[in-house]
XYZ file of C-alpha atoms in Angstrom:
556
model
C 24.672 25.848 -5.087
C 22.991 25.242 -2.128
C 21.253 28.764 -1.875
C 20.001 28.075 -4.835
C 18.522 24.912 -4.516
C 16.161 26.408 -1.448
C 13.611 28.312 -3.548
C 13.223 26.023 -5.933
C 12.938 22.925 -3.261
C 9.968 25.578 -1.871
C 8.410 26.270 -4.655
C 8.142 22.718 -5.228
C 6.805 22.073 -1.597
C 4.136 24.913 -2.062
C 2.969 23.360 -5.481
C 2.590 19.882 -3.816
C 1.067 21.579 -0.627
C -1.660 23.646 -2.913
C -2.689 20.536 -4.983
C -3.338 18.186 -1.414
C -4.956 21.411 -0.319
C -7.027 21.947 -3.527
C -8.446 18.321 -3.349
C -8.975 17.862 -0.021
C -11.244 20.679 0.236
C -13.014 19.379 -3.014
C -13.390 16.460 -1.574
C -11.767 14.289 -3.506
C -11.467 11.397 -0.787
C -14.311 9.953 1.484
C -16.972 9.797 -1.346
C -16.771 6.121 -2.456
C -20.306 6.183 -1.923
C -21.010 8.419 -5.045
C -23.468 7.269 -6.870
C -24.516 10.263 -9.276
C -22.004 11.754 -11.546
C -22.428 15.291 -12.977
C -20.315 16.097 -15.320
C -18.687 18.639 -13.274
C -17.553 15.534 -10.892
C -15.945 14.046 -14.696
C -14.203 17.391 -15.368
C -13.294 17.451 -11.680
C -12.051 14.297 -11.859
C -9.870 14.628 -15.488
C -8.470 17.540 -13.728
C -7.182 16.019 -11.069
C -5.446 13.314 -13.256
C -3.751 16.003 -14.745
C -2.551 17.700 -12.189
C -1.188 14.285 -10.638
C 0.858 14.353 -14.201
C 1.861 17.334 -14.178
C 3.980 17.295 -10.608
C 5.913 14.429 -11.787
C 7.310 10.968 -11.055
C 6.519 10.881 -7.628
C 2.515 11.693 -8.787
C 2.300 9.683 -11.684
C 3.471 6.248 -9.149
C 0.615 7.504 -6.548
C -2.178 8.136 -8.719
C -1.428 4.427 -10.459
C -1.532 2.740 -6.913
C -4.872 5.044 -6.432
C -6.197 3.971 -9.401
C -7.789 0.768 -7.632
C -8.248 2.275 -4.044
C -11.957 1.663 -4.309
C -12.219 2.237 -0.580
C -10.460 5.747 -1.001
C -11.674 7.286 -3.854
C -14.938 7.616 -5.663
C -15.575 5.608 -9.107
C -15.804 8.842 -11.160
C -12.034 9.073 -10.322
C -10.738 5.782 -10.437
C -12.369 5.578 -14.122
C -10.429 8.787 -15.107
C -7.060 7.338 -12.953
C -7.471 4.420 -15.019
C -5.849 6.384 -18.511
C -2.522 7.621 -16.302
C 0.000 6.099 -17.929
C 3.674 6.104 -17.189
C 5.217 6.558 -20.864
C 7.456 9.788 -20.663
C 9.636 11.004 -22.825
C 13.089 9.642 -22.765
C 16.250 10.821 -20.738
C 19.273 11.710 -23.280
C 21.145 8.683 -22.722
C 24.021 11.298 -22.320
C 22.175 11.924 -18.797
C 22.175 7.918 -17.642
C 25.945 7.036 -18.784
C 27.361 8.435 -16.138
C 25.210 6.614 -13.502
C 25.223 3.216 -15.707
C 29.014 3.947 -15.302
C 29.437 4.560 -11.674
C 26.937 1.534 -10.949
C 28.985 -1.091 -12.569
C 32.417 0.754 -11.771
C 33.589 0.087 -15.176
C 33.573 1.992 -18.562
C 30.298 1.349 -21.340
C 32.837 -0.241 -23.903
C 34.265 -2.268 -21.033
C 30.995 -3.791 -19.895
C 29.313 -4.063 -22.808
C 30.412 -5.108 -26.675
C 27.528 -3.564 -27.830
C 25.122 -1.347 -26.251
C 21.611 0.628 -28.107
C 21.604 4.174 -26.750
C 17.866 3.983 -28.153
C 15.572 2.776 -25.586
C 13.255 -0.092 -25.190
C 10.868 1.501 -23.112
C 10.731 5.112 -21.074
C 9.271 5.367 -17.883
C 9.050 8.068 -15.228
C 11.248 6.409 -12.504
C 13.860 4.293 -15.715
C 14.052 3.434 -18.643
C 15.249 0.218 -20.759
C 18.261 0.065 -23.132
C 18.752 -3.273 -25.520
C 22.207 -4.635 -24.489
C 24.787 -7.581 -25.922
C 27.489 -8.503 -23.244
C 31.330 -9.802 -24.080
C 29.914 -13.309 -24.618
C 27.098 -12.724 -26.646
C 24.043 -12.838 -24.269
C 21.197 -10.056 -25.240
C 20.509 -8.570 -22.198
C 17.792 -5.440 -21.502
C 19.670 -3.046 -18.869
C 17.192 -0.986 -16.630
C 19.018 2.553 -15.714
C 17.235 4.685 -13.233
C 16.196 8.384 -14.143
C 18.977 11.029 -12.203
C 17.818 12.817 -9.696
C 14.267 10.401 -9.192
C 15.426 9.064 -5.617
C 16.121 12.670 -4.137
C 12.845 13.950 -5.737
C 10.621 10.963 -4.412
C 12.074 11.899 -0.922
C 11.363 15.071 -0.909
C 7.524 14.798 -2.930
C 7.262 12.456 -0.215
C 8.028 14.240 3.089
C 6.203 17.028 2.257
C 3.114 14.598 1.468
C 3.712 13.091 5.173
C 3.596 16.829 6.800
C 0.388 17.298 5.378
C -1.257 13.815 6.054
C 0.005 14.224 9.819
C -1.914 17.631 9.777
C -4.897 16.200 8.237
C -5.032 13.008 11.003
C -4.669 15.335 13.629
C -7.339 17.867 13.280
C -10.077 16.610 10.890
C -12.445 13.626 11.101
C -11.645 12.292 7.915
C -7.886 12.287 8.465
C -8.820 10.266 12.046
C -10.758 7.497 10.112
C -8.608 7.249 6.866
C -5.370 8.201 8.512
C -3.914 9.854 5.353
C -0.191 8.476 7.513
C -0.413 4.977 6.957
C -1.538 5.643 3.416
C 1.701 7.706 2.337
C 3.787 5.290 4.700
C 2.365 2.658 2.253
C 2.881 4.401 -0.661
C 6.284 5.598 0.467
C 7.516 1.631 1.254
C 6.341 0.822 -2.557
C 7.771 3.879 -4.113
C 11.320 2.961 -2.417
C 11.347 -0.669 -2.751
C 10.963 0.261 -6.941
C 13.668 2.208 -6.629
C 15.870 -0.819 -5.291
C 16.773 -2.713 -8.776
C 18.979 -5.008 -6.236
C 15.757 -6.249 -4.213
C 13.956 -6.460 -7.752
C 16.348 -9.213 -8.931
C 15.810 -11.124 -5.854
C 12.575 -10.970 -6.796
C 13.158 -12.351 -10.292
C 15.145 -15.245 -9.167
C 12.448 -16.107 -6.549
C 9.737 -15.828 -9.016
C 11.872 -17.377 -11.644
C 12.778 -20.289 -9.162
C 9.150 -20.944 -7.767
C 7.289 -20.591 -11.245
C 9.940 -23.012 -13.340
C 6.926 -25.785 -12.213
C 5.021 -24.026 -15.001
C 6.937 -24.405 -18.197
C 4.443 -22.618 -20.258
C 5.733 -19.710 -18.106
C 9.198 -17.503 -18.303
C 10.681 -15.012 -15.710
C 14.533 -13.076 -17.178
C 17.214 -14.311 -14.609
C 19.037 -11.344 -13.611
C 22.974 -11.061 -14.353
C 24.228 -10.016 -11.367
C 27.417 -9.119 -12.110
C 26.091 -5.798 -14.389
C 23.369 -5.165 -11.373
C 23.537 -3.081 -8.342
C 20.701 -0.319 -6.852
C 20.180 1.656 -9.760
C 20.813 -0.341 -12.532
C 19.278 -3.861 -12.974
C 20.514 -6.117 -16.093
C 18.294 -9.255 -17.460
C 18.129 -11.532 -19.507
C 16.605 -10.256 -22.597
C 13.186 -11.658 -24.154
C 12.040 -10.742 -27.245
C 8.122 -11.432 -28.166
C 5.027 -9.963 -28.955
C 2.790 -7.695 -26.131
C -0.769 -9.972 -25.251
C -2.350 -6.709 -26.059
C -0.913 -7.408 -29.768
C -1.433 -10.912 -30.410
C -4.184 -10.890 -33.277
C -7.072 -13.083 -34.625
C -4.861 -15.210 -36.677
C -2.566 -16.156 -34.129
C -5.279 -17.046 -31.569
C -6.784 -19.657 -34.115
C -2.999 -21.225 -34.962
C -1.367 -21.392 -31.572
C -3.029 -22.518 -28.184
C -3.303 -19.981 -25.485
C -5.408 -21.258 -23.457
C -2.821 -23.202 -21.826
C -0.821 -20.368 -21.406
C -3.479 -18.121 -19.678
C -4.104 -21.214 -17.274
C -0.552 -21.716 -16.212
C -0.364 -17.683 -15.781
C -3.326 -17.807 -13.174
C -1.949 -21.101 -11.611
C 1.067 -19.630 -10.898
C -0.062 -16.593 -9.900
C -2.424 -17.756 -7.516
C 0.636 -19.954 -6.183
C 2.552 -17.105 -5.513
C -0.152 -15.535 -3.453
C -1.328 -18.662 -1.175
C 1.759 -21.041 -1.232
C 4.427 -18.182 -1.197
C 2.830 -15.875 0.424
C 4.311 -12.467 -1.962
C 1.529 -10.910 -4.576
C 3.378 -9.191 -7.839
C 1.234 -6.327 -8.149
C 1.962 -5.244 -11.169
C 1.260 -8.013 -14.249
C -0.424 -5.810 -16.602
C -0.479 -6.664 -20.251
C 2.187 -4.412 -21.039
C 4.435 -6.610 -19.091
C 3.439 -9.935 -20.410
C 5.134 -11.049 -23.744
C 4.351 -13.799 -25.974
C 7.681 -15.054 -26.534
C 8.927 -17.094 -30.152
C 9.209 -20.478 -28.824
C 5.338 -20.016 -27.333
C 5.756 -19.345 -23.745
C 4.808 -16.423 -21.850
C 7.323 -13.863 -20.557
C 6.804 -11.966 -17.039
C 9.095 -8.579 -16.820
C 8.563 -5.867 -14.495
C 8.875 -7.086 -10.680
C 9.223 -3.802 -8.698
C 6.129 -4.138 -6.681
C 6.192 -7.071 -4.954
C 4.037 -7.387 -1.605
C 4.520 -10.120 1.035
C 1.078 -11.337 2.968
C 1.863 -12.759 6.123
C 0.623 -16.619 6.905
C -2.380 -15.932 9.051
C -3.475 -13.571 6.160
C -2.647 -15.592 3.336
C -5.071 -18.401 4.726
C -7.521 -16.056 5.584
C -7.457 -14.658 1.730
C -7.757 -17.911 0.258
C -10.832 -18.861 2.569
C -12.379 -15.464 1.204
C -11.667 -16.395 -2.558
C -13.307 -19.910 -1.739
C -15.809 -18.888 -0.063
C -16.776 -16.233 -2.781
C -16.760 -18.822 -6.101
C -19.054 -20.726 -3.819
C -21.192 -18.229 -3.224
C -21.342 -18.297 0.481
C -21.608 -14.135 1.387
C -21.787 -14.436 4.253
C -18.611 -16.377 4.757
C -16.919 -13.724 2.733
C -17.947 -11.021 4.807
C -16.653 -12.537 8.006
C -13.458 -13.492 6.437
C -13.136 -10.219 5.553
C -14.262 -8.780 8.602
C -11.480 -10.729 10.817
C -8.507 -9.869 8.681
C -9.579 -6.121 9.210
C -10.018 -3.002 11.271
C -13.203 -2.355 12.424
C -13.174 1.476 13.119
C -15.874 3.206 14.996
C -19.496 3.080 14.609
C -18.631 0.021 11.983
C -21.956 -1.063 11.125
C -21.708 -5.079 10.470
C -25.209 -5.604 9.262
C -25.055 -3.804 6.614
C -21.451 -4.802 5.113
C -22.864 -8.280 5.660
C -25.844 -7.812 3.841
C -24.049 -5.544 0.843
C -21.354 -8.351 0.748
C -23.729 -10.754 0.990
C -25.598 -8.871 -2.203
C -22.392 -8.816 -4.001
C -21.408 -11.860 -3.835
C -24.879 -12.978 -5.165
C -24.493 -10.793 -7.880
C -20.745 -12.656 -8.670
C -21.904 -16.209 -8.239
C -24.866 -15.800 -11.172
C -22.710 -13.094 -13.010
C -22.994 -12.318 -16.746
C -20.738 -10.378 -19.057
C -23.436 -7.563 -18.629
C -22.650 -7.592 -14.771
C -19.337 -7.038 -15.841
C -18.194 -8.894 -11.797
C -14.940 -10.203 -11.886
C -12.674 -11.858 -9.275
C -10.777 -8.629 -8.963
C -13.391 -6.585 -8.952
C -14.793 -8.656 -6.142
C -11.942 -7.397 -3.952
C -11.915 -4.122 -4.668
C -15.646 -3.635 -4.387
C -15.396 -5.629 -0.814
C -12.971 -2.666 0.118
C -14.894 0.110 -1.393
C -18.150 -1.327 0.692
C -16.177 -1.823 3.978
C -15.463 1.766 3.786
C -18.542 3.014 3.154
C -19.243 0.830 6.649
C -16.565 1.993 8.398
C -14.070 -1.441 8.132
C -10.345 -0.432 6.814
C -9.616 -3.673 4.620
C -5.908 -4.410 4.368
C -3.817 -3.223 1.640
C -3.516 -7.137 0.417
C -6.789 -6.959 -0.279
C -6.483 -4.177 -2.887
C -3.747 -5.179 -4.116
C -4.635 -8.791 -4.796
C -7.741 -7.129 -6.448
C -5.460 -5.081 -8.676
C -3.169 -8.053 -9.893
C -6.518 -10.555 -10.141
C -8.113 -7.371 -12.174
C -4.705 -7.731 -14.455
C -4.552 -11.148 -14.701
C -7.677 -11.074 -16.009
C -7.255 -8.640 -18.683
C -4.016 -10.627 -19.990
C -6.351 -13.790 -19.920
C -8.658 -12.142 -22.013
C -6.043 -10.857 -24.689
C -4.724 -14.673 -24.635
C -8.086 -16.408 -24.931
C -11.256 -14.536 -24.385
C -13.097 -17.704 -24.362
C -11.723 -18.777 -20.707
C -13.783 -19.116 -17.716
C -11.689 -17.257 -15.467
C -14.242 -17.982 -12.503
C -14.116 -21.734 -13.059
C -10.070 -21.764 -13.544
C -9.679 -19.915 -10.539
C -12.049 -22.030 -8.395
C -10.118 -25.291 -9.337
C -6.730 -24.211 -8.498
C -7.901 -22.890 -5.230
C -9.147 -25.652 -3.999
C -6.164 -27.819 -4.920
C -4.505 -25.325 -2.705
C -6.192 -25.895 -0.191
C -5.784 -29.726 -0.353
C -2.314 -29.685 -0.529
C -2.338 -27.613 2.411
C -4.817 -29.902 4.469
C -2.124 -32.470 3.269
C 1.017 -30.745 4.937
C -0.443 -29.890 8.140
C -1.152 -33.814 8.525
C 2.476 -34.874 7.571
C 4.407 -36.808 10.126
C 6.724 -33.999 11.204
C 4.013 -31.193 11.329
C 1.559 -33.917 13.495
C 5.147 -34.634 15.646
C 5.535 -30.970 16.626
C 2.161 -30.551 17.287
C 2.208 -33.704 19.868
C 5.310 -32.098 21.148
C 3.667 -28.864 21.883
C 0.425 -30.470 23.434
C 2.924 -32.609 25.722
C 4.598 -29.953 26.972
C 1.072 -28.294 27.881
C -0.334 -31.289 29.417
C 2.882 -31.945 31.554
C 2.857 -28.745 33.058
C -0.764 -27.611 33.101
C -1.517 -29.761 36.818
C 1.649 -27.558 38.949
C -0.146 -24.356 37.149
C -3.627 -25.279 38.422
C -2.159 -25.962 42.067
C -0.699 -22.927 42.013
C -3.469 -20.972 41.390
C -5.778 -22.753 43.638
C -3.163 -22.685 46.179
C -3.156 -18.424 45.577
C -7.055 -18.486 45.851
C -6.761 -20.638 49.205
C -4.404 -18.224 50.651
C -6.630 -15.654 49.674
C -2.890 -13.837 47.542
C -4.242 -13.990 44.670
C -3.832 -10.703 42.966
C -4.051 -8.883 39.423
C -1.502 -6.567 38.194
C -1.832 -3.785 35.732
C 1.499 -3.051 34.621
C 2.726 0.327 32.549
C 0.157 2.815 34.212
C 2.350 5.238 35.288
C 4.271 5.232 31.973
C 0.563 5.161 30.390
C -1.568 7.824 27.887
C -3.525 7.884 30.789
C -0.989 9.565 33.778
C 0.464 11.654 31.149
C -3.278 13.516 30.678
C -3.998 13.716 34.042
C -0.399 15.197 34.454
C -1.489 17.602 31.701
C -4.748 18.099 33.531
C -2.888 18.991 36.701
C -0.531 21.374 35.519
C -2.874 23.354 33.668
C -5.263 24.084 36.522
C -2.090 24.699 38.327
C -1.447 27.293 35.752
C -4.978 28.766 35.438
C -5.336 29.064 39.203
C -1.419 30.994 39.432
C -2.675 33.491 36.511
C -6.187 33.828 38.200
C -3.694 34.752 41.475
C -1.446 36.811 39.937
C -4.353 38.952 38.627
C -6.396 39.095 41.705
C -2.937 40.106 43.445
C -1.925 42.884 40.278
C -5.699 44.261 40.737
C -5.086 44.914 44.479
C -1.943 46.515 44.229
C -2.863 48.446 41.911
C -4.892 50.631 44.396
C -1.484 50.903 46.389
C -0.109 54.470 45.685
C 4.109 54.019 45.265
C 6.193 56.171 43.983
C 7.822 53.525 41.865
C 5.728 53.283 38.439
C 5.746 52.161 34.955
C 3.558 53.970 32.329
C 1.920 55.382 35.411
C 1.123 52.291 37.094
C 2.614 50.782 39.967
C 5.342 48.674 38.635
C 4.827 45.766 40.634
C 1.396 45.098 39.659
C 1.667 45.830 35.940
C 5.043 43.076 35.876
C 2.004 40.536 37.610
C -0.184 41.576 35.029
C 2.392 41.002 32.503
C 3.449 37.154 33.877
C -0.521 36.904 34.227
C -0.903 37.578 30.804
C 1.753 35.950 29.299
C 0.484 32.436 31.245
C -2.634 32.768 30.086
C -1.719 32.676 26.649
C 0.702 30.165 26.623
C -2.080 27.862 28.270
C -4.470 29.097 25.360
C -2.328 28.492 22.523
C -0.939 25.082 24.516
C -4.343 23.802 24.212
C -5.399 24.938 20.752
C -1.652 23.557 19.363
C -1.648 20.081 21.372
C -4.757 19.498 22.522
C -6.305 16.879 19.880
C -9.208 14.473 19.438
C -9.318 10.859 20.735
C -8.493 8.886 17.677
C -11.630 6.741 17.033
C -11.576 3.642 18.556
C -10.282 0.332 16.461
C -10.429 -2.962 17.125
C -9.565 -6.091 14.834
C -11.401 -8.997 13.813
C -10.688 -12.123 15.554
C -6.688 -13.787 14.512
C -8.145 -17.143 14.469
């Protein structure tokens, strides 16, 4: 089995490694700039869609998280990313019984008293299956795809071997590092493959949003869940995208769409975690008029410091304030070499100009907004944070759901509101009685012992012992190429030796030869030679580029 397995896992590494190849060299990232499409660039670009297709899963989950990577890829490939959809054709549920089976540790007819081998819904990494457990709850039952995992390792790995190659010896590679982008894409990819972490998610969700009662999240059954199979509660309603004319004029959305943003915008700067994934598809009107929320795989978490720094950005952007925007945006990011700050000031400052005053002509939403901040700090050489895109894409999807609810809300002005009573309820809790009590505690302890630190000091300067320490230079970058310096002069000046010494004794006449040459001096010339191209080959193999420099914006 095995030795068959090896050609095929090849072949599979060579198609992967020809298609990265094949688009590099076209260069398919570092033009976010483009501003003039040919049509060549649209055919280009509807190619390489296809081609993401066409290797699979793996490709279909990277091209959707590319599809709003405005600070990766140029527009003319975004638009065309933009129609990848993840509808496959279904797996024989022949195929998934087995694993449904093992999952639960219990025969179908045991777990389940009636169960629809015709799916809900196919995708490329599961698909859905309409349920009724012993005690008459519907349930949906998500069953992942056989053989996905092992195939999303593998795509996976071979897409790390070629982004470390790509970092290592190009300049692009060195300012997008192609790594961190994979090792992104690789923590999403896995964490969707975990149904047991997505049903955390839904209770969270489910727990945190039940303020909103206009809003729904399935609760998981836990019992019939485990890694690869995740069983919900199941909620039958109509798709946002499908809600008609009629309806909109006999039933109130609006509300609905409100509470959606609300809570939403809770979980991003309350809870700190961003779903990224609320497209229509996964938003169902149900029967009794609330809105249903499926689909919780991609869930990102934005640390505190970030959070707060998001929500000033968002502020600062329905105010109008550019300026404020771009250094908000500037301090949660890196600024890579060369990073011109004028200009992203004045292009944000442009943009957000643009937003403030915008039109449905402009076509400028709030998500947008993000994703064009990211797509201009690249083209001035800041790498936003993935938050940033991603809040972008969920803000971008929230907004289309909005608009299938009730095209008549002002999305802009909805947004604003809640933010700000965000922000008051935070300027509320950092002025409670046990937040203010820590913070006294902290700024005793500082005051008590700040006087024995000064004397201490002073009484180091007096004694003229004061003294600064540089710890971890011997274990530094730094020793380690001057070591490498060393020993390869070392090296050079032995081979230079060795053939200075094989030249000389080669005018010795001996009677002990090789090839007719003195044997001595041809074995010199032979260590000579093999030195010198180990020390060539050493330094075309590990020699490498200083990575450009980095530094990040201020943390407070």
């Amino acid at each position: 089995m095995a030795a068959t397995e090896k050609p095929g896992a090849f072949d599979r590494s060579s198609r992967i490694m020809r298609f990265a190849l094949k688009y590099y060299r076209a260069g398919v990232f570092g033009n976010v700039g483009m501003t003039r499409v040919r049509p060549e660039d649209v055919r280009k670009a509807e190619e390489f869609v296809d081609d993401l297709e066409a290797l699979g899963p793996t490709f279909v989950k990277i091209g959707q998280a590319l599809s709003t990577r405005t600070d990766l890829l140029a527009p003319v490939y975004l638009d065309a990313l933009k129609r990848m959809q993840d509808d496959v054709h279904p797996v024989p549920f022949a195929e998934l019984q087995p694993i449904l089976e093992d999952a639960l540790g219990v025969r179908l007819s045991k777990a389940f008293a009636y169960f629809d081998e015709e799916p809900l819904g196919a995708a490329s990494l599961a698909q859905v299956h309409r349920a009724t457990l012993h005690d008459g709850r519907e349930v949906a039952v998500k069953i992942q795809r056989p053989g996905v995992e092992d195939l999303i390792h593998a795509d996976l790995a071979v897409l790390d071997r070629f982004a470390r190659g790509a970092d290592r010896f190009t300049s692009i590679g060195q300012r997008m590092r192609f790594v961190d982008i994979v090792g992104e894409m690789q923590r999403a990819l896995l964490a969707e493959l975990d149904y047991l972490d997505e049903a955390e998610s839904l209770d969270r969700f489910r727990e945190r949003l039940s303020v909103y009662p206009e809003l729904f999240v399935p609760a998981p059954v836990w019992d019939y869940t485990s890694l690869r199979v995740l069983t919900m509660e199941y909620a039958p309603g109509t798709k946002v995208t499908d809600i008609s004319g009629l309806l909109r004029t006999e039933n109130d959305y609006g509300s609905l769409a409100r509470a959606l943003l609300k809570g939403y915008l809770d979980q991003v700067f309350v809870h700190g975690e961003i779903h990224a994934d609320p497209h229509p598809g996964n938003v169902l009107v149900l029967h009794d008029q609330r809105l249903a929320l499926l689909d919780f795989g991609m869930v990102a978490h934005v640390p505190p410091r970030q959070r707060e720094r998001l929500l000033k950005l968002v502020l600062a952007a329905v105010d109008g304030r550019g300026e404020d925007v771009a250094a908000e945006s500037i301090a949660i990011s890196s600024r890579l070499e060369n990073f011109d700050e004028a200009r992203y000031v004045h292009e944000v400052s442009q943009l957000v100009a643009r937003y403030a005053v915008r039109s449905e002509r402009l076509g400028l939403s709030e998500g947008r907004l993000l994703l064009e901040l990211a797509r201009i700090g690249s083209d001035c050489r800041l790498r936003m944070p993935p938050a940033t895109t991603l809040l972008g894409k969920t803000m971008l999807n929230l907004e289309s759901v909005c608009n299938a609810l009730e095209p008549e809300l002002d999305v802009k002005q909805a947004v604003e509101k809640h933010a700000y009573q965000i922000l008051r309820k935070r300027l509320q809790s950092s002025l409670s009685p046990r937040r203010l009590g820590m913070e006294a505690l902290e700024t005793q302890q500082l005051l008590r012992g700040a006087p024995r630190k000064v004397a201490d000091i002073l009484s180091l300067v007096a004694d003229n012992k004061l003294r600064v320490q540089l710890g971890g230079l011997e274990e530094s970058h730094l020793m380690e190429s001057l070591q490498k310096i060393a020993n390869r002069i070392s090296t050079g000046i032995i081979t230079a030796a060795l053939i200075v010494g094989a030249a000389m004794l080669a005018q010795i006449r001996t009677t002990f030869t090789l090839f007719g040459y003195p044997a001595f001096a041809l074995v010199m010339f032979v260590v000579a030679g093999a030195l010198g191209v180990t020390l060539v080959v050493s330094a075309l193999l590990s020699d490498r580029k200083v990575r450009p420099r980095e530094e990040r914006g201020p943390s407070d």
